[in-house]
CSV table of C-alpha atoms and ligand atoms in Angstrom, one decimal:
chain,number,residue,atom,x,y,z
A,1,UNK,CA,80.9,87.9,82.3
A,2,UNK,CA,79.5,84.3,81.7
A,3,UNK,CA,82.7,83.1,80.5
A,4,UNK,CA,84.1,84.3,83.8
A,5,UNK,CA,81.4,82.5,85.8
A,6,UNK,CA,82.1,79.2,83.9
A,7,UNK,CA,85.9,79.7,84.6
A,8,UNK,CA,85.2,80.2,88.2
A,9,UNK,CA,82.9,77.2,88.3
A,10,UNK,CA,85.7,75.1,86.7
A,11,UNK,CA,88.1,76.4,89.3
A,12,UNK,CA,90.1,78.2,86.7
A,13,UNK,CA,89.8,81.8,87.9
A,14,UNK,CA,93.0,83.1,89.6
A,15,UNK,CA,93.5,86.3,91.5
A,16,UNK,CA,95.9,87.9,93.8
A,17,UNK,CA,97.8,90.9,95.1
A,18,UNK,CA,101.2,91.8,93.7
A,19,UNK,CA,103.4,94.4,95.5
A,20,UNK,CA,106.0,96.4,93.5
A,21,UNK,CA,108.8,97.2,95.8
A,22,UNK,CA,112.1,98.9,95.3
A,23,UNK,CA,114.2,102.1,96.0
A,24,UNK,CA,112.8,105.6,95.0
A,25,UNK,CA,113.0,106.3,91.4
A,26,UNK,CA,113.6,102.8,90.0
A,27,UNK,CA,110.4,103.0,87.9
A,28,UNK,CA,107.7,101.3,90.0
A,29,UNK,CA,105.0,103.7,89.2
A,30,UNK,CA,106.0,103.7,85.6
A,31,UNK,CA,105.6,100.0,85.6
A,32,UNK,CA,102.2,100.0,87.2
A,33,UNK,CA,100.9,102.5,84.8
A,34,UNK,CA,102.4,100.5,81.9
A,35,UNK,CA,100.6,97.4,83.0
A,36,UNK,CA,97.3,99.0,83.7
A,37,UNK,CA,97.5,101.3,80.6
A,38,UNK,CA,96.4,104.3,82.4
A,39,UNK,CA,98.4,107.1,84.3
A,40,UNK,CA,97.1,106.1,87.6
A,41,UNK,CA,100.2,106.5,89.7
A,42,UNK,CA,102.1,109.9,89.5
A,43,UNK,CA,105.6,110.0,88.1
A,44,UNK,CA,108.5,112.3,88.4
A,45,UNK,CA,112.2,112.3,88.0
A,46,UNK,CA,112.5,113.2,91.8
A,47,UNK,CA,112.7,110.5,94.4
A,48,UNK,CA,109.7,110.0,96.9
A,49,UNK,CA,107.0,111.1,94.4
A,50,UNK,CA,104.7,108.3,95.5
A,51,UNK,CA,103.4,108.8,99.2
A,52,UNK,CA,100.6,106.4,99.6
A,53,UNK,CA,100.1,102.8,98.4
A,54,UNK,CA,98.2,103.0,95.1
A,55,UNK,CA,96.3,100.0,93.7
A,56,UNK,CA,96.0,99.2,90.0
A,57,UNK,CA,93.6,96.5,88.9
A,58,UNK,CA,93.4,94.3,85.8
A,59,UNK,CA,90.6,92.0,85.2
A,60,UNK,CA,90.6,89.4,82.6
A,61,UNK,CA,88.0,86.6,81.9
A,62,UNK,CA,90.0,84.1,83.9
A,63,UNK,CA,92.0,86.3,86.3
A,64,UNK,CA,92.2,89.4,88.3
A,65,UNK,CA,95.6,90.9,89.2
A,66,UNK,CA,95.8,93.7,91.8
A,67,UNK,CA,99.0,95.6,91.8
A,68,UNK,CA,100.2,97.7,94.7
A,69,UNK,CA,102.5,100.6,93.8
A,70,UNK,CA,104.4,101.5,96.9
A,71,UNK,CA,106.5,104.4,98.1
A,72,UNK,CA,110.2,103.6,97.6
A,73,UNK,CA,111.9,102.0,100.5
A,74,UNK,CA,114.7,104.2,101.9
A,75,UNK,CA,116.5,105.2,105.0
A,76,UNK,CA,113.9,107.3,107.0
A,77,UNK,CA,114.9,110.4,109.0
A,78,UNK,CA,111.9,112.6,109.5
A,79,UNK,CA,108.7,111.4,110.8
A,80,UNK,CA,107.1,112.2,107.4
A,81,UNK,CA,109.6,109.8,105.7
A,82,UNK,CA,109.2,107.2,108.3
A,83,UNK,CA,105.4,106.9,107.6
A,84,UNK,CA,106.2,106.6,103.9
A,85,UNK,CA,108.6,103.8,104.6
A,86,UNK,CA,106.2,102.0,106.9
A,87,UNK,CA,103.6,102.1,104.2
A,88,UNK,CA,106.1,100.5,101.8
A,89,UNK,CA,107.0,97.8,104.3
A,90,UNK,CA,103.3,97.1,104.9
A,91,UNK,CA,103.1,96.0,101.4
A,92,UNK,CA,105.2,92.9,102.2
A,93,UNK,CA,102.5,91.6,104.2
A,94,UNK,CA,99.3,89.8,102.9
A,95,UNK,CA,100.3,89.7,99.3
A,96,UNK,CA,100.5,86.8,96.9
A,97,UNK,CA,103.6,88.0,95.0
A,98,UNK,CA,106.3,90.5,95.3
A,99,UNK,CA,108.1,92.2,92.3
A,100,UNK,CA,111.4,93.5,93.6
A,101,UNK,CA,112.5,96.3,91.1
A,102,UNK,CA,116.0,97.5,90.7
A,103,UNK,CA,118.0,99.5,88.2
A,104,UNK,CA,121.0,98.1,86.6
A,105,UNK,CA,123.9,99.1,88.9
A,106,UNK,CA,127.4,97.9,89.5
A,107,UNK,CA,127.0,97.7,93.4
A,108,UNK,CA,124.0,96.9,95.5
A,109,UNK,CA,122.8,100.1,97.1
A,110,UNK,CA,122.5,99.7,100.9
A,111,UNK,CA,118.8,100.4,100.9
A,112,UNK,CA,118.5,97.5,98.4
A,113,UNK,CA,120.5,95.3,100.6
A,114,UNK,CA,118.0,96.2,103.5
A,115,UNK,CA,115.0,95.2,101.3
A,116,UNK,CA,116.6,92.1,100.0
A,117,UNK,CA,117.4,90.8,103.4
A,118,UNK,CA,113.8,91.3,104.5
A,119,UNK,CA,112.6,89.6,101.2
A,120,UNK,CA,114.8,86.6,101.6
A,121,UNK,CA,113.3,85.9,104.9
A,122,UNK,CA,109.7,86.0,103.5
A,123,UNK,CA,108.1,82.9,101.9
A,124,UNK,CA,106.1,84.9,99.4
A,125,UNK,CA,106.8,84.3,95.7
A,126,UNK,CA,109.1,86.9,94.4
A,127,UNK,CA,110.3,88.0,90.9
A,128,UNK,CA,113.4,90.1,90.2
A,129,UNK,CA,112.6,92.9,87.8
A,130,UNK,CA,115.6,94.8,86.5
A,131,UNK,CA,114.2,98.0,84.9
A,132,UNK,CA,115.6,100.7,82.6
A,133,UNK,CA,117.4,98.2,80.3
A,134,UNK,CA,117.0,100.8,77.6
A,135,UNK,CA,119.8,102.7,79.4
A,136,UNK,CA,122.4,100.0,79.1
A,137,UNK,CA,124.0,97.5,76.7
A,138,UNK,CA,122.2,94.2,77.3
A,139,UNK,CA,125.6,92.3,77.7
A,140,UNK,CA,126.3,94.1,80.8
A,141,UNK,CA,123.1,92.9,82.5
A,142,UNK,CA,124.1,89.3,83.4
A,143,UNK,CA,126.4,90.4,86.2
A,144,UNK,CA,123.7,92.7,87.6
A,145,UNK,CA,121.2,89.9,87.7
A,146,UNK,CA,123.8,87.5,89.5
A,147,UNK,CA,124.4,90.3,92.0
A,148,UNK,CA,120.8,90.5,93.0
A,149,UNK,CA,120.2,86.8,92.9
A,150,UNK,CA,123.0,86.1,95.2
A,151,UNK,CA,121.2,88.0,97.9
A,152,UNK,CA,117.8,86.6,97.5
A,153,UNK,CA,116.1,83.6,96.1
A,154,UNK,CA,113.9,84.7,93.2
A,155,UNK,CA,111.4,82.5,91.3
A,156,UNK,CA,112.0,84.4,88.0
A,157,UNK,CA,114.1,87.2,86.5
A,158,UNK,CA,112.7,89.8,84.1
A,159,UNK,CA,114.7,92.5,82.3
A,160,UNK,CA,112.3,95.3,81.2
A,161,UNK,CA,112.0,98.9,80.2
A,162,UNK,CA,108.8,100.1,81.8
A,163,UNK,CA,109.1,103.4,79.9
A,164,UNK,CA,109.3,101.8,76.5
A,165,UNK,CA,106.9,99.0,77.5
A,166,UNK,CA,109.6,96.4,76.6
A,167,UNK,CA,109.2,93.1,78.4
A,168,UNK,CA,106.2,94.1,80.4
A,169,UNK,CA,103.7,91.8,78.6
A,170,UNK,CA,106.0,88.8,79.3
A,171,UNK,CA,106.2,89.9,83.0
A,172,UNK,CA,102.5,90.2,83.1
A,173,UNK,CA,101.9,86.7,81.8
A,174,UNK,CA,104.4,85.2,84.2
A,175,UNK,CA,102.5,86.9,87.1
A,176,UNK,CA,99.2,85.6,85.8
A,177,UNK,CA,100.5,82.1,85.5
A,178,UNK,CA,101.8,82.1,89.1
A,179,UNK,CA,98.8,83.5,90.8
A,180,UNK,CA,96.8,81.2,93.0
A,181,UNK,CA,93.1,80.2,92.2
A,182,UNK,CA,90.7,82.7,93.8
A,183,UNK,CA,87.7,85.0,93.5
A,184,UNK,CA,87.3,88.5,92.0
A,185,UNK,CA,88.1,91.0,94.7
A,186,UNK,CA,86.9,94.0,92.7
A,187,UNK,CA,84.1,94.6,90.0
A,188,UNK,CA,85.5,94.4,86.6
A,189,UNK,CA,85.2,97.9,85.8
A,190,UNK,CA,87.5,99.0,88.7
A,191,UNK,CA,91.0,100.0,87.7
A,192,UNK,CA,91.9,101.2,91.2
A,193,UNK,CA,90.3,101.3,94.6
A,194,UNK,CA,91.3,104.9,95.1
A,195,UNK,CA,88.4,107.3,94.8
A,196,UNK,CA,88.4,109.9,91.9
A,197,UNK,CA,89.0,112.9,94.1
A,198,UNK,CA,92.2,111.2,95.4
A,199,UNK,CA,93.4,110.6,91.8
A,200,UNK,CA,92.7,114.3,91.0
A,201,UNK,CA,94.7,115.4,94.0
A,202,UNK,CA,97.6,113.2,93.0
A,203,UNK,CA,97.6,114.6,89.5
A,204,UNK,CA,97.8,118.2,90.8
A,205,UNK,CA,100.7,117.0,93.0
A,206,UNK,CA,102.5,115.5,90.0
A,207,UNK,CA,102.3,119.0,88.3
A,208,UNK,CA,103.9,120.6,91.3
A,209,UNK,CA,106.5,117.9,91.3
A,210,UNK,CA,107.4,118.4,87.8
A,211,UNK,CA,107.3,122.2,87.8
A,212,UNK,CA,109.0,123.1,91.0
A,213,UNK,CA,112.5,122.3,92.4
A,214,UNK,CA,114.3,121.7,95.7
A,215,UNK,CA,112.2,121.5,98.9
A,216,UNK,CA,109.1,122.8,97.3
A,217,UNK,CA,107.7,119.6,96.0
A,218,UNK,CA,108.3,117.9,99.3
A,219,UNK,CA,106.7,120.7,101.1
A,220,UNK,CA,103.5,120.4,99.0
A,221,UNK,CA,100.3,118.5,99.8
A,222,UNK,CA,97.0,118.8,97.7
A,223,UNK,CA,93.7,118.8,99.3
A,224,UNK,CA,90.6,118.6,97.2
A,225,UNK,CA,88.1,120.8,98.9
A,226,UNK,CA,85.1,120.2,96.7
A,227,UNK,CA,84.4,117.6,94.0
A,228,UNK,CA,81.0,118.1,92.4
A,229,UNK,CA,79.8,116.0,89.5
A,230,UNK,CA,77.4,117.5,87.0
A,231,UNK,CA,76.4,114.5,84.9
A,232,UNK,CA,73.9,116.5,82.9
A,233,UNK,CA,76.8,118.6,81.6
A,234,UNK,CA,79.3,115.7,81.5
A,235,UNK,CA,81.3,118.0,83.9
A,236,UNK,CA,83.1,117.7,87.2
A,237,UNK,CA,83.9,120.9,89.2
A,238,UNK,CA,87.0,120.6,91.4
A,239,UNK,CA,88.2,123.1,94.0
A,240,UNK,CA,91.6,122.1,95.5
A,241,UNK,CA,94.1,123.7,97.7
A,242,UNK,CA,97.8,123.4,97.1
A,243,UNK,CA,99.3,123.4,100.7
A,244,UNK,CA,102.8,124.5,101.3
A,245,UNK,CA,104.8,125.3,104.4
A,246,UNK,CA,106.1,128.7,104.0
A,247,UNK,CA,105.1,132.1,102.5
A,248,UNK,CA,108.1,132.0,100.2
A,249,UNK,CA,106.9,128.7,98.8
A,250,UNK,CA,103.5,130.1,98.2
A,251,UNK,CA,105.0,132.8,96.1
A,252,UNK,CA,107.0,130.2,94.1
A,253,UNK,CA,103.9,128.1,93.4
A,254,UNK,CA,101.9,131.1,92.3
A,255,UNK,CA,104.8,132.4,90.1
A,256,UNK,CA,105.1,135.8,88.3
A,257,UNK,CA,101.7,137.1,87.7
A,258,UNK,CA,100.3,133.8,88.5
A,259,UNK,CA,101.8,132.0,85.6
A,260,UNK,CA,103.0,128.9,87.4
A,261,UNK,CA,99.7,128.3,89.2
A,262,UNK,CA,98.0,128.7,86.0
A,263,UNK,CA,100.3,126.2,84.2
A,264,UNK,CA,99.8,123.6,87.1
A,265,UNK,CA,96.1,124.0,86.8
A,266,UNK,CA,96.0,123.7,83.0
A,267,UNK,CA,98.3,120.6,82.9
A,268,UNK,CA,96.4,119.0,85.8
A,269,UNK,CA,93.0,119.7,84.3
A,270,UNK,CA,94.0,117.9,80.9
A,271,UNK,CA,95.3,114.9,82.7
A,272,UNK,CA,92.2,114.7,85.0
A,273,UNK,CA,90.0,114.9,82.0
A,274,UNK,CA,92.1,112.1,80.3
A,275,UNK,CA,91.8,109.8,83.3
A,276,UNK,CA,88.1,110.3,84.2
A,277,UNK,CA,86.8,110.9,80.7
A,278,UNK,CA,84.8,113.9,81.6
A,279,UNK,CA,85.2,117.6,81.2
A,280,UNK,CA,86.7,119.3,84.3
A,281,UNK,CA,86.6,122.7,85.7
A,282,UNK,CA,89.5,123.1,88.1
A,283,UNK,CA,90.0,126.0,90.6
A,284,UNK,CA,93.2,126.0,92.6
A,285,UNK,CA,94.1,127.8,95.7
A,286,UNK,CA,97.5,128.0,97.5
A,287,UNK,CA,97.4,127.8,101.2
A,288,UNK,CA,100.3,128.1,103.8
A,289,UNK,CA,100.2,125.6,106.7
A,290,UNK,CA,103.3,126.0,108.7
A,291,UNK,CA,105.3,122.9,109.3
A,292,UNK,CA,102.6,120.4,108.2
A,293,UNK,CA,105.1,117.8,107.3
A,294,UNK,CA,106.2,117.7,111.0
A,295,UNK,CA,102.7,117.6,112.5
A,296,UNK,CA,100.9,114.2,113.0
A,297,UNK,CA,97.6,115.6,113.1
A,298,UNK,CA,98.0,117.6,109.9
A,299,UNK,CA,99.7,114.6,108.1
A,300,UNK,CA,96.6,112.5,108.9
A,301,UNK,CA,94.3,115.2,107.6
A,302,UNK,CA,96.2,115.5,104.4
A,303,UNK,CA,95.9,111.6,104.0
A,304,UNK,CA,99.3,110.4,105.0
B,1,LIG,N1,115.1,105.3,80.9
B,1,LIG,C1,114.2,104.9,81.5
B,1,LIG,N2,113.6,105.6,82.5
B,1,LIG,C2,112.6,105.2,83.3
B,1,LIG,C3,112.1,103.9,83.0
B,1,LIG,N3,111.1,103.6,83.9
B,1,LIG,C4,111.0,104.8,84.7
B,1,LIG,N4,111.9,105.7,84.3
B,1,LIG,C5,112.0,107.1,84.7
B,1,LIG,O1,112.5,107.0,86.0
B,1,LIG,C6,112.0,108.1,86.9
B,1,LIG,C7,111.3,107.6,88.1
B,1,LIG,O2,110.2,106.9,87.7
B,1,LIG,P1,108.9,106.4,88.7
B,1,LIG,O3,108.1,105.5,88.1
B,1,LIG,O4,108.3,107.7,89.3
B,1,LIG,O5,109.8,105.7,89.8
B,1,LIG,P2,109.3,105.2,91.4
B,1,LIG,O6,109.7,106.2,92.3
B,1,LIG,O7,110.0,103.9,91.5
B,1,LIG,O8,107.8,105.0,91.3
B,1,LIG,C8,111.0,108.9,85.9
B,1,LIG,O9,111.7,110.0,85.4
B,1,LIG,C9,110.7,107.9,84.9
B,1,LIG,O10,110.4,108.4,83.6
B,1,LIG,C10,112.8,103.1,82.1
B,1,LIG,O11,112.4,101.8,81.8
B,1,LIG,N5,113.7,103.6,81.4
B,2,LIG,MG1,106.4,106.0,92.5
């Protein structure tokens, strides 16, 4: 703390916001969690897992980095998807640095071309981050890097595996070195600006994403109805609704003799306990709200 004050006095404290941008499924949330060292942002092998902008904060004696994990940018058809893409594009504004994240591919995906064109017009510092290098022979990476650099002027290029934590420390130091001088935006104990009840809802949603298929994960929202802290027992009691769009989806979520809902509950409880460092009592309900993904008012109510 004192060292921090001295650094600030000497004008040595740097801080800033860093947006992580890229197509669905390139590994943005995995990278943010790897940098923060906590499972803040939920991850699945399905595209469009992340729906809101999630903040991950690191505070060091001489610096504070605030990462913004964003929903993937992709062509938007429904109003629900449009909202998600708008949220991603908002992340372009008011940040100090952008990490453009891509996978090693032979050709530029048209959604990437769309993002790169927007990025190239922006004056914000940007780094190219090619992820998932564990899946590919390193010799094949040079043409991939050239392909992206051809479309946009990057200040630096990083080849990483967010999953294997390879190259992530080098990337973080480069970000730190490039941030402007500034104050601390958040108290040092914060790792996110999202409330605990939001994180709990997201963890439950992650389990639904991982345990269901087809349209079910995309028809699911999670609403935490009550969140009661009992500090004398080191316990939090959470009641949450898993909201789906159809009766048939409710049946899928509940599963045979309630097995799937039970598994969702057990997996979610363990992860919430791990993140919040308290015991959790979790009670889940399943609710059908017809067509909530197409209803502006309900989208708002569910936090989108
Ligand atoms: N092989 C490999 N898989 C990765 C890596 N990073 C992320 N993934 C996987 O890619 C999928 C999408 O990751 P996620 O972080 O949710 O992507 P996002 O949609 O961009 O946030 C998940 O199955 C991750 O486990 C990586 O470095 N290597
Ligand atoms: Mg994500």
